[in-house]
Amino acid sequence: MRTQYCGHLNKSLAGQTVELCGWVNRRRDLGGLIFVDMRDREGIVQVVVDPDMKEVFEVANQLRNEFCIRFTGEVRVRPESQVNKDMATGEVEVLATGLEIINRSEALPLDFNQTNSEEQRLKYRYIDLRRPEMSDRIKLRAKASSFVRRFLDDNLFLDIETPVLTKATPEGARDYLVPSRVHKGNFYALPQSPQLFKQLLMMSGFDRYYQIVKCFRDEDLRADRQPEFTQIDIETSFLTAPQVREVTERMITEMWKELLNVDLGAFPIMKFEEAMRRFGSDKPDLRNPLELVDVADILKDVEFKVFSGPANDEKGRVAVIRVPGGASLSRKQIDEYTKFVGIYGAKGLAWMKVNDRAAGLEGVQSPVAKFLNEDVVNAILERTAAETGDIILFGADSKRVVTEAMGALRLKLGEDLELTDKSAWKPLWVIDFPMFEEDDEGNLHAMHHPFTSPLDLTPEELAANPAVANSNAYDMVINGYEVGGGSVRIHNAEMQSAVFSILGIEAEEQKAKFGFLLEALKYGTPPHAGLAFGLDRLVMLLCGTDNIRDVIAFPKTTAASCLLTDAPSLANPAALEELSIAVAIAKKEEKDDQANNA
């Protein structure tokens, strides 16, 4: 039905007859002529309807926005004075010789010229996706996927599919479960990642594997998370961690160069401990110049217990952020930042304005200055490199609270005060993560997943002191987003059993849940390592948006629902009966009665 896309028309086609299919983006009736801006997925072109073409002109008079139409016409070059430099096709237009209305459109529930609520956009997603901004995002996603396949194919990786109906594995989130009709009472789990299968592929001799695969995690959502997401899954045998980082870094730098014409340069490497100490995050946004500076040693002997308490506690931390020019912050703004850090458990936010750097204690303004002597203030000013006009913000509490609160404050200050360079690209690798992290009850959990290899330890050494062990893991971070993470995997049964035991998974449970993996590890397993990228998050960065839903054709809301299809929905009772499943949903009145009778 078409010979060209609207957005592909240019001066080289002048004089040619073209057939175009698409939608009315805008119609203007200027009395003698009708101008139609016609749109398809590749762009917009202006079509001119002359009243001399009576039949075409009569039909054009009926056009309204979003009518689906087909135009036939001749491409002609616009006079220099009429060139539209804001349109890719602005040097040409089409003089209509034929017009067919394929389908009319009712009044739209979305207004392309106004800001629509996200709820409306998701409910009518098929209309929202027609907008050039959304169309461009989906096309860029397709280009990114295509690039990944070409790069990995050229580097001898094999695209191999893995099962979607599988067994639950400990990946850090709740599983989505699928009941089995054949094996009543049993359930499949949708994969949170193909972790075990890609390791089994390494054991099978396919030493370079990849797939672009759907993964599923039932977890609390936010702007850069979805219950079903797309992962670029990569696994290799006989490559070290630095070699895996080299090939995947090269893939990302070449992708940015091809799709954005941006040179990311070489990625710096930072250890987890340094990232947490300086930035309060394992995914630091290096576009923000602010850093956390530890000052506990300076404050150990002060009378102010809010500072000296954590300063003398091995589980405490006292850290500050120097904000250039921050002395101009009002008391109201400081109070708002105090409320903000309270979200992360901080009990307060002490501050010190530097009104005259050369005057030492006399030159600072602070509600805690009376507790500090000249030497302490000068030491803080020197360590932070503070200057006249700055403000120093203090966090003093447990290490976890201070790190999380001050790390989040650093990001908010960078945003609010426009200190973060939004035009820059700042990638890095974060390495040497702790092997385990401790919960409030003192139990250890795998920081990445339980198949990650410890760094330079034997099973005996790991078992003797697991809390201080580091893992051979690495994350790629771009502009404060973790875009990919991976590790060297455990490739022998003794180490894998040791890790399971540390996590409280006893021998019988190991056999029941992971017997197939432990068995496979006995038969000449090669050393292997891999990395998985979040495709949605990569495309989100490429498109310059901070909402992952903007780059997914049909996303879920933060409540994990689809407004377009009203999913999830109640199941057919007959289907549930066949699966031997009974659904127990207490009515609100029954719940209230139960609560009143308790």
XYZ file of C-alpha atoms in Angstrom:
598
model
C 0.000 0.000 0.000
C 2.972 2.352 0.458
C 6.115 3.049 -1.514
C 7.908 5.194 1.082
C 7.838 6.094 4.746
C 6.820 9.704 5.421
C 10.022 10.405 7.325
C 12.237 9.139 4.491
C 11.189 11.696 1.889
C 13.894 14.120 0.733
C 15.026 16.158 -2.296
C 16.420 13.080 -4.059
C 12.815 11.940 -4.631
C 11.678 15.234 -6.198
C 9.316 14.651 -9.132
C 8.543 11.081 -8.113
C 5.073 9.786 -7.320
C 4.838 8.200 -3.876
C 2.191 6.352 -1.926
C 2.130 7.062 1.824
C 0.226 5.377 4.658
C -0.131 6.722 8.168
C -2.078 9.064 10.421
C -3.182 12.683 10.374
C -0.899 14.466 12.800
C -2.446 17.866 12.034
C -4.735 19.381 9.402
C -4.733 23.071 8.472
C -7.269 24.674 6.164
C -5.853 27.933 4.831
C -8.828 28.707 2.636
C -7.472 27.927 -0.799
C -5.261 25.018 0.266
C -5.404 22.222 2.836
C -2.156 21.211 4.498
C -1.958 17.807 6.181
C 0.982 16.847 8.387
C 1.026 13.096 7.846
C 2.839 10.837 10.306
C 4.124 7.290 10.377
C 6.738 5.582 12.539
C 9.618 7.231 10.638
C 8.462 10.831 10.887
C 6.175 13.552 9.532
C 5.817 15.064 6.070
C 3.622 17.897 4.819
C 1.028 16.992 2.179
C -0.602 19.784 0.178
C -4.125 19.348 -1.163
C -5.019 21.751 -3.998
C -8.715 22.648 -4.577
C -8.204 21.889 -8.273
C -8.143 18.207 -7.244
C -11.858 18.374 -6.341
C -12.423 14.771 -5.230
C -9.248 14.715 -3.135
C -10.080 18.143 -1.681
C -13.569 17.008 -0.622
C -12.165 13.999 1.193
C -9.394 16.105 2.784
C -12.079 18.391 4.228
C -13.275 15.441 6.316
C -9.877 14.700 7.888
C -9.371 14.983 11.615
C -6.443 14.121 13.868
C -5.498 10.436 13.972
C -7.563 9.402 10.950
C -5.715 6.513 9.328
C -5.163 7.533 5.690
C -3.397 6.771 2.439
C -2.093 9.568 0.212
C -0.789 9.394 -3.336
C 1.130 12.382 -4.618
C 4.198 13.940 -6.189
C 7.241 14.928 -4.149
C 8.291 18.504 -4.774
C 10.990 20.745 -3.322
C 9.781 23.625 -1.180
C 10.880 27.178 -2.023
C 13.826 28.264 0.132
C 11.615 30.689 2.049
C 9.221 27.867 3.013
C 11.767 25.268 4.187
C 10.920 23.970 7.684
C 14.239 23.429 9.424
C 12.499 21.838 12.413
C 11.405 18.838 10.331
C 13.664 16.161 8.870
C 11.487 16.318 5.727
C 11.248 20.116 5.831
C 12.856 20.646 2.399
C 10.076 18.806 0.557
C 6.329 18.353 0.497
C 3.899 16.106 -1.337
C 1.281 17.468 -3.740
C -1.688 15.127 -3.306
C -3.247 13.390 -6.304
C -5.182 10.754 -4.372
C -6.513 10.272 -0.841
C -8.210 7.351 0.895
C -9.555 7.395 4.427
C -8.728 3.902 5.666
C -10.253 4.371 9.098
C -11.743 7.293 10.988
C -10.908 8.144 14.576
C -13.165 9.238 17.385
C -12.105 12.112 19.649
C -8.882 10.994 21.322
C -8.670 10.222 25.049
C -5.126 11.657 24.881
C -4.063 15.127 23.798
C -0.747 15.061 21.920
C -0.325 18.787 22.499
C -0.640 18.586 26.279
C 0.883 16.603 29.107
C -1.248 13.544 29.808
C -1.220 11.614 33.069
C 0.797 8.407 33.014
C -2.361 6.472 33.898
C -4.083 7.745 30.744
C -1.003 7.047 28.646
C -0.773 3.458 29.882
C -4.507 2.812 29.512
C -4.406 3.964 25.880
C -0.854 2.840 25.200
C -1.521 1.988 21.546
C -2.317 5.678 20.964
C 0.497 6.929 23.194
C 2.989 4.887 21.156
C 2.048 6.825 18.020
C 3.624 9.966 19.480
C 6.977 10.649 17.773
C 8.744 10.803 21.143
C 7.520 7.338 22.107
C 8.038 5.941 18.620
C 11.654 7.123 18.667
C 12.239 5.398 22.006
C 10.896 2.065 20.805
C 12.957 2.322 17.612
C 16.092 3.087 19.613
C 15.391 0.032 21.749
C 15.170 -2.098 18.605
C 18.481 -0.666 17.379
C 20.114 -1.425 20.743
C 18.911 -5.038 20.645
C 20.098 -5.409 17.067
C 23.503 -3.968 17.969
C 23.921 -6.385 20.891
C 23.145 -9.381 18.700
C 25.583 -8.259 16.002
C 28.363 -7.543 18.502
C 28.019 -10.821 20.374
C 27.618 -12.868 17.180
C 30.797 -11.260 15.812
C 32.608 -12.163 19.049
C 31.680 -15.866 18.746
C 28.882 -15.924 21.321
C 26.028 -18.375 20.666
C 22.395 -17.345 21.171
C 20.881 -20.219 23.172
C 17.410 -20.243 24.739
C 16.790 -21.491 28.269
C 13.503 -22.651 29.886
C 10.867 -20.228 31.112
C 9.032 -22.834 33.209
C 11.662 -23.827 35.728
C 12.460 -24.347 39.414
C 12.707 -21.640 42.029
C 16.245 -20.449 42.831
C 17.396 -17.929 45.458
C 17.878 -14.766 43.396
C 16.890 -12.162 45.972
C 13.215 -11.566 45.128
C 9.947 -13.479 45.288
C 9.166 -15.832 42.397
C 6.175 -15.717 40.099
C 4.696 -19.216 40.318
C 2.883 -21.212 37.622
C 0.737 -24.173 38.751
C 1.151 -27.514 37.003
C -2.006 -29.244 35.770
C -0.189 -32.547 35.271
C 1.646 -32.516 38.610
C -1.149 -31.274 40.852
C 0.009 -29.269 43.838
C 3.377 -28.535 42.245
C 4.484 -25.263 40.720
C 6.963 -23.992 38.183
C 8.739 -20.705 38.852
C 9.270 -18.091 36.181
C 13.023 -17.341 36.036
C 14.400 -14.314 37.869
C 17.405 -14.894 35.610
C 18.715 -17.903 33.643
C 21.570 -18.187 36.180
C 21.767 -21.953 36.665
C 21.006 -22.819 33.068
C 23.764 -20.605 31.712
C 26.190 -22.222 34.156
C 25.037 -25.630 32.950
C 25.664 -24.482 29.375
C 29.258 -23.715 30.365
C 29.512 -27.257 31.726
C 28.142 -28.429 28.377
C 31.049 -26.868 26.491
C 29.271 -23.849 24.961
C 31.962 -21.482 26.176
C 30.371 -18.248 24.925
C 26.614 -17.939 25.383
C 24.107 -15.098 25.285
C 20.424 -14.466 24.992
C 18.122 -11.465 25.219
C 15.607 -12.926 27.617
C 12.562 -12.062 29.706
C 13.031 -12.326 33.481
C 10.451 -12.076 36.246
C 10.744 -10.767 39.802
C 7.914 -10.162 42.238
C 9.389 -7.214 44.110
C 8.486 -3.678 45.098
C 8.605 -1.496 41.997
C 9.907 1.980 41.222
C 10.682 4.126 38.187
C 13.551 1.908 36.978
C 12.058 -1.516 37.822
C 9.397 -3.761 36.287
C 8.007 -7.173 37.318
C 8.952 -8.528 33.899
C 12.096 -7.109 32.396
C 14.509 -7.885 29.583
C 18.026 -9.035 30.306
C 21.053 -9.312 28.039
C 22.482 -12.482 29.549
C 26.136 -13.305 28.856
C 28.263 -16.209 30.099
C 31.787 -17.346 29.223
C 34.218 -20.133 30.066
C 37.974 -19.715 30.476
C 37.769 -15.916 30.780
C 38.893 -14.045 33.885
C 36.894 -11.237 35.490
C 39.022 -8.530 33.787
C 38.522 -10.258 30.423
C 34.740 -10.371 30.892
C 34.783 -6.689 31.819
C 36.888 -5.863 28.755
C 34.555 -7.481 26.220
C 31.360 -6.137 27.812
C 32.819 -2.642 28.248
C 33.771 -2.703 24.593
C 30.207 -3.689 23.681
C 28.736 -0.755 25.623
C 31.246 1.817 24.373
C 30.666 0.753 20.764
C 26.889 0.835 21.323
C 27.043 4.415 22.661
C 29.273 5.410 19.754
C 27.000 3.896 17.106
C 23.648 4.979 18.564
C 24.516 8.352 20.150
C 27.915 9.210 18.624
C 29.227 9.495 22.188
C 32.694 8.330 23.251
C 32.435 6.962 26.791
C 36.193 6.486 27.069
C 37.831 3.927 29.346
C 35.804 2.979 32.426
C 37.522 3.654 35.774
C 37.496 0.801 38.294
C 36.485 1.419 41.912
C 36.276 -1.000 44.816
C 32.970 -1.350 46.640
C 34.487 -0.083 49.904
C 35.703 3.126 48.249
C 32.373 3.726 46.501
C 30.452 3.420 49.772
C 32.957 5.554 51.680
C 33.140 8.409 49.175
C 29.651 8.374 47.684
C 27.413 6.366 50.022
C 26.349 4.132 47.145
C 27.541 1.057 45.259
C 26.335 2.766 42.069
C 27.826 6.252 42.412
C 26.794 9.013 40.044
C 30.163 10.551 39.205
C 28.544 13.501 37.440
C 27.907 14.865 40.941
C 31.085 16.445 42.423
C 29.981 16.114 46.073
C 31.644 13.476 48.254
C 31.294 12.087 51.758
C 34.304 12.803 53.981
C 34.919 10.856 57.200
C 35.694 12.978 60.266
C 35.173 10.533 63.151
C 38.831 10.688 64.195
C 38.571 14.478 64.574
C 35.450 14.288 66.748
C 36.266 11.424 69.130
C 37.038 13.694 72.079
C 34.404 16.402 71.718
C 31.807 16.800 74.468
C 28.923 16.637 71.971
C 27.764 13.003 72.341
C 25.844 13.085 69.057
C 29.274 13.223 67.388
C 31.587 11.511 69.868
C 29.252 8.540 70.415
C 29.318 7.239 66.829
C 32.927 8.429 66.438
C 34.004 5.995 69.178
C 31.737 3.122 68.091
C 33.271 0.623 65.654
C 29.816 0.236 64.108
C 29.314 4.004 63.922
C 30.260 6.618 61.376
C 30.576 10.403 61.285
C 30.758 11.828 57.777
C 30.275 15.252 56.241
C 29.445 16.719 52.847
C 30.917 20.073 51.859
C 28.539 21.940 49.575
C 30.254 24.720 47.561
C 28.296 27.948 47.916
C 25.896 26.243 50.314
C 26.106 28.959 52.964
C 23.294 30.644 51.045
C 20.883 27.863 52.044
C 18.060 29.172 54.225
C 17.089 27.633 57.544
C 13.893 26.398 55.898
C 15.891 24.585 53.213
C 18.169 23.029 55.823
C 15.090 21.878 57.758
C 13.743 20.254 54.591
C 17.021 18.380 54.107
C 16.852 17.311 57.757
C 13.419 15.790 57.098
C 14.786 14.133 53.981
C 17.619 12.281 55.765
C 15.074 11.211 58.362
C 13.555 8.952 55.718
C 16.756 6.899 55.954
C 16.769 6.719 59.745
C 18.959 9.759 60.493
C 17.953 11.535 63.696
C 19.125 14.937 62.539
C 21.387 16.935 60.250
C 23.949 19.180 61.903
C 25.401 21.978 59.768
C 28.184 24.515 59.694
C 28.238 27.569 57.424
C 31.663 28.890 56.507
C 31.271 32.665 56.484
C 35.003 33.449 56.700
C 37.424 30.584 56.084
C 40.445 32.511 57.346
C 38.811 33.246 60.706
C 38.593 29.610 61.847
C 36.083 29.055 64.665
C 35.059 32.729 64.634
C 34.273 32.500 60.941
C 31.750 29.665 61.113
C 28.056 29.724 61.958
C 26.582 26.546 63.424
C 24.252 25.400 66.212
C 26.960 22.883 67.237
C 29.914 25.291 67.088
C 29.733 25.824 70.871
C 30.687 22.166 71.362
C 33.739 22.402 69.094
C 37.067 24.067 69.753
C 39.336 25.942 67.347
C 41.502 22.909 66.541
C 38.502 20.687 65.732
C 36.878 23.280 63.462
C 40.138 23.985 61.628
C 40.757 20.265 61.167
C 37.289 19.821 59.628
C 37.732 22.847 57.374
C 41.110 21.609 56.227
C 40.000 18.030 55.567
C 36.982 19.138 53.567
C 38.911 21.883 51.735
C 36.098 24.233 52.710
C 36.068 27.805 51.438
C 34.213 30.954 52.361
C 30.560 30.632 51.315
C 30.372 26.832 51.747
C 28.238 24.773 54.096
C 29.280 21.528 55.771
C 26.517 18.998 56.562
C 27.107 16.326 59.224
C 25.798 12.772 59.503
C 26.484 10.868 62.751
C 24.930 7.479 63.485
C 25.483 3.829 62.625
C 27.532 3.146 59.500
C 24.460 1.946 57.627
C 22.293 4.951 58.488
C 25.019 7.524 57.795
C 26.057 5.907 54.525
C 22.493 5.574 53.205
C 21.263 8.964 54.436
C 24.289 10.999 53.353
C 24.525 9.110 50.066
C 20.907 9.972 49.285
C 21.418 13.571 50.464
C 24.411 13.889 48.149
C 22.222 12.992 45.166
C 19.412 15.333 46.229
C 21.787 18.249 46.738
C 23.340 17.612 43.331
C 19.881 17.719 41.762
C 18.431 20.632 43.745
C 21.493 22.875 43.450
C 22.166 21.882 39.822
C 25.626 20.573 40.678
C 25.171 17.352 38.703
C 26.371 17.721 35.115
C 23.401 16.352 33.140
C 25.301 16.675 29.856
C 28.073 14.274 30.922
C 28.434 10.498 30.697
C 30.238 8.942 33.671
C 30.605 5.159 33.550
C 32.642 3.011 35.919
C 33.139 -0.518 37.213
C 32.509 -1.298 40.878
C 34.341 -4.457 42.016
C 35.213 -6.486 45.121
C 31.770 -6.540 46.711
C 31.332 -8.239 50.080
C 30.478 -11.893 49.634
C 27.690 -11.687 52.221
C 25.619 -9.042 53.963
C 24.102 -9.308 57.433
C 20.426 -8.718 58.235
C 19.043 -7.264 61.466
C 18.937 -10.740 63.032
C 22.603 -11.373 62.285
C 21.956 -13.856 59.464
C 24.140 -13.779 56.368
C 22.728 -13.442 52.856
C 24.510 -13.535 49.512
C 25.008 -9.960 48.302
C 24.796 -11.001 44.636
C 23.644 -14.627 44.504
C 24.901 -17.864 46.105
C 26.684 -19.004 42.934
C 29.222 -16.164 43.072
C 32.815 -17.159 43.729
C 34.707 -15.668 46.690
C 37.826 -13.703 45.896
C 41.058 -15.660 46.479
C 39.744 -17.951 49.234
C 39.545 -21.712 49.757
C 36.312 -23.284 51.054
C 37.949 -23.691 54.467
C 39.094 -20.059 54.617
C 35.656 -18.856 53.556
C 33.885 -20.964 56.197
C 36.259 -19.734 58.906
C 35.425 -16.027 58.424
C 32.624 -15.494 55.919
C 31.606 -12.016 57.154
C 34.801 -10.385 55.863
C 35.034 -12.272 52.554
C 34.859 -10.408 49.264
C 33.331 -11.841 46.107
C 34.806 -11.859 42.625
C 31.876 -9.747 41.429
C 31.579 -6.593 39.357
C 28.877 -4.097 38.407
C 28.850 -1.673 35.498
C 27.463 1.720 36.491
C 26.548 4.612 34.191
C 25.419 7.968 35.594
C 24.326 6.459 38.900
C 22.456 3.476 37.429
C 23.618 -0.112 37.711
C 23.205 -1.213 34.096
C 24.833 -4.626 34.442
C 26.216 -6.958 37.046
C 28.121 -10.206 37.052
C 30.730 -12.359 38.684
C 33.088 -15.259 38.418
C 30.996 -18.322 39.266
C 31.748 -21.159 41.663
C 32.986 -24.095 39.589
C 33.550 -26.824 42.155
C 31.122 -28.687 44.413
C 33.090 -28.192 47.651
C 33.011 -24.390 47.395
C 29.357 -24.384 46.390
C 28.414 -26.567 49.365
C 30.451 -24.294 51.671
C 28.546 -21.234 50.471
C 25.189 -22.975 50.870
C 26.134 -24.004 54.420
C 27.102 -20.431 55.360
C 23.682 -19.330 54.108
C 21.992 -21.875 56.361
C 21.062 -24.287 53.565
C 21.732 -27.716 55.059
C 22.855 -30.807 53.136
C 19.389 -32.275 52.591
C 17.971 -28.966 51.399
C 20.994 -28.483 49.127
C 20.303 -31.847 47.539
C 16.586 -31.175 47.178
C 16.956 -27.712 45.664
C 20.301 -27.848 43.890
C 21.185 -31.521 43.595
C 21.383 -31.271 39.805
C 23.880 -28.396 40.023
C 26.063 -30.015 42.685
C 26.069 -33.209 40.635
C 27.014 -31.339 37.460
C 29.915 -29.636 39.238
C 31.581 -33.047 39.674
C 32.124 -33.652 35.964
C 34.938 -31.461 34.681
C 33.285 -28.069 35.155
C 35.328 -25.303 33.502
C 36.010 -21.984 35.268
C 33.336 -19.582 34.070
C 32.142 -16.034 34.532
C 29.443 -13.822 33.135
C 27.452 -10.633 33.274
C 23.847 -9.635 32.723
C 22.702 -6.228 31.489
C 19.258 -4.763 32.020
C 18.254 -3.896 28.450
C 15.382 -1.695 29.631
C 17.709 0.343 31.839
C 20.330 0.690 29.102
C 17.709 1.996 26.682
C 16.333 4.311 29.383
C 19.777 5.928 29.596
C 20.192 6.041 25.819
C 16.833 7.821 25.508
C 17.561 10.335 28.268
C 14.556 9.446 30.419
C 14.504 8.386 34.075
C 11.380 6.230 33.792
C 11.853 2.664 32.598
C 8.194 2.519 31.513
C 8.995 5.044 28.787
C 11.080 2.475 26.877
C 8.822 -0.593 27.228
C 5.988 -0.934 24.742
C 3.437 -2.285 27.223
C 4.749 -1.810 30.778
C 3.184 -2.449 34.169
C 2.427 0.234 36.737
C 4.193 0.509 40.094
C 1.359 -1.692 41.391
C 2.408 -4.385 38.875
C -0.819 -4.032 36.895
C -1.540 -3.430 33.211
C -4.040 -0.597 32.779
C -4.534 -1.489 29.125
C -5.680 -5.093 29.649
C -6.688 -4.907 33.331
C -4.197 -7.631 34.218
C -3.909 -9.337 36.619
C -7.497 -10.540 36.761
C -9.510 -13.287 38.420
C -9.009 -16.746 36.940
C -11.773 -18.854 35.440
C -13.162 -21.064 38.254
C -13.155 -24.080 35.942
C -9.445 -23.576 35.218
C -8.700 -23.323 38.943
C -10.661 -26.498 39.621
C -8.702 -28.356 36.947
C -5.490 -27.188 38.625
C -6.826 -28.231 42.057
C -6.416 -24.660 43.305
C -8.765 -22.892 45.708
C -8.501 -19.126 46.070
C -9.242 -17.769 49.526
C -10.001 -14.037 49.511
C -11.514 -12.701 52.706
C -14.041 -9.958 52.124
C -13.318 -6.610 53.753
C -16.315 -7.042 56.071
C -15.055 -10.449 57.187
C -11.573 -9.029 57.834
C -13.093 -6.192 59.865
C -15.161 -8.680 61.912
C -12.105 -10.803 62.542
C -10.158 -7.734 63.670
C -12.980 -6.628 65.994
C -13.261 -10.098 67.535
C -9.496 -10.460 68.049
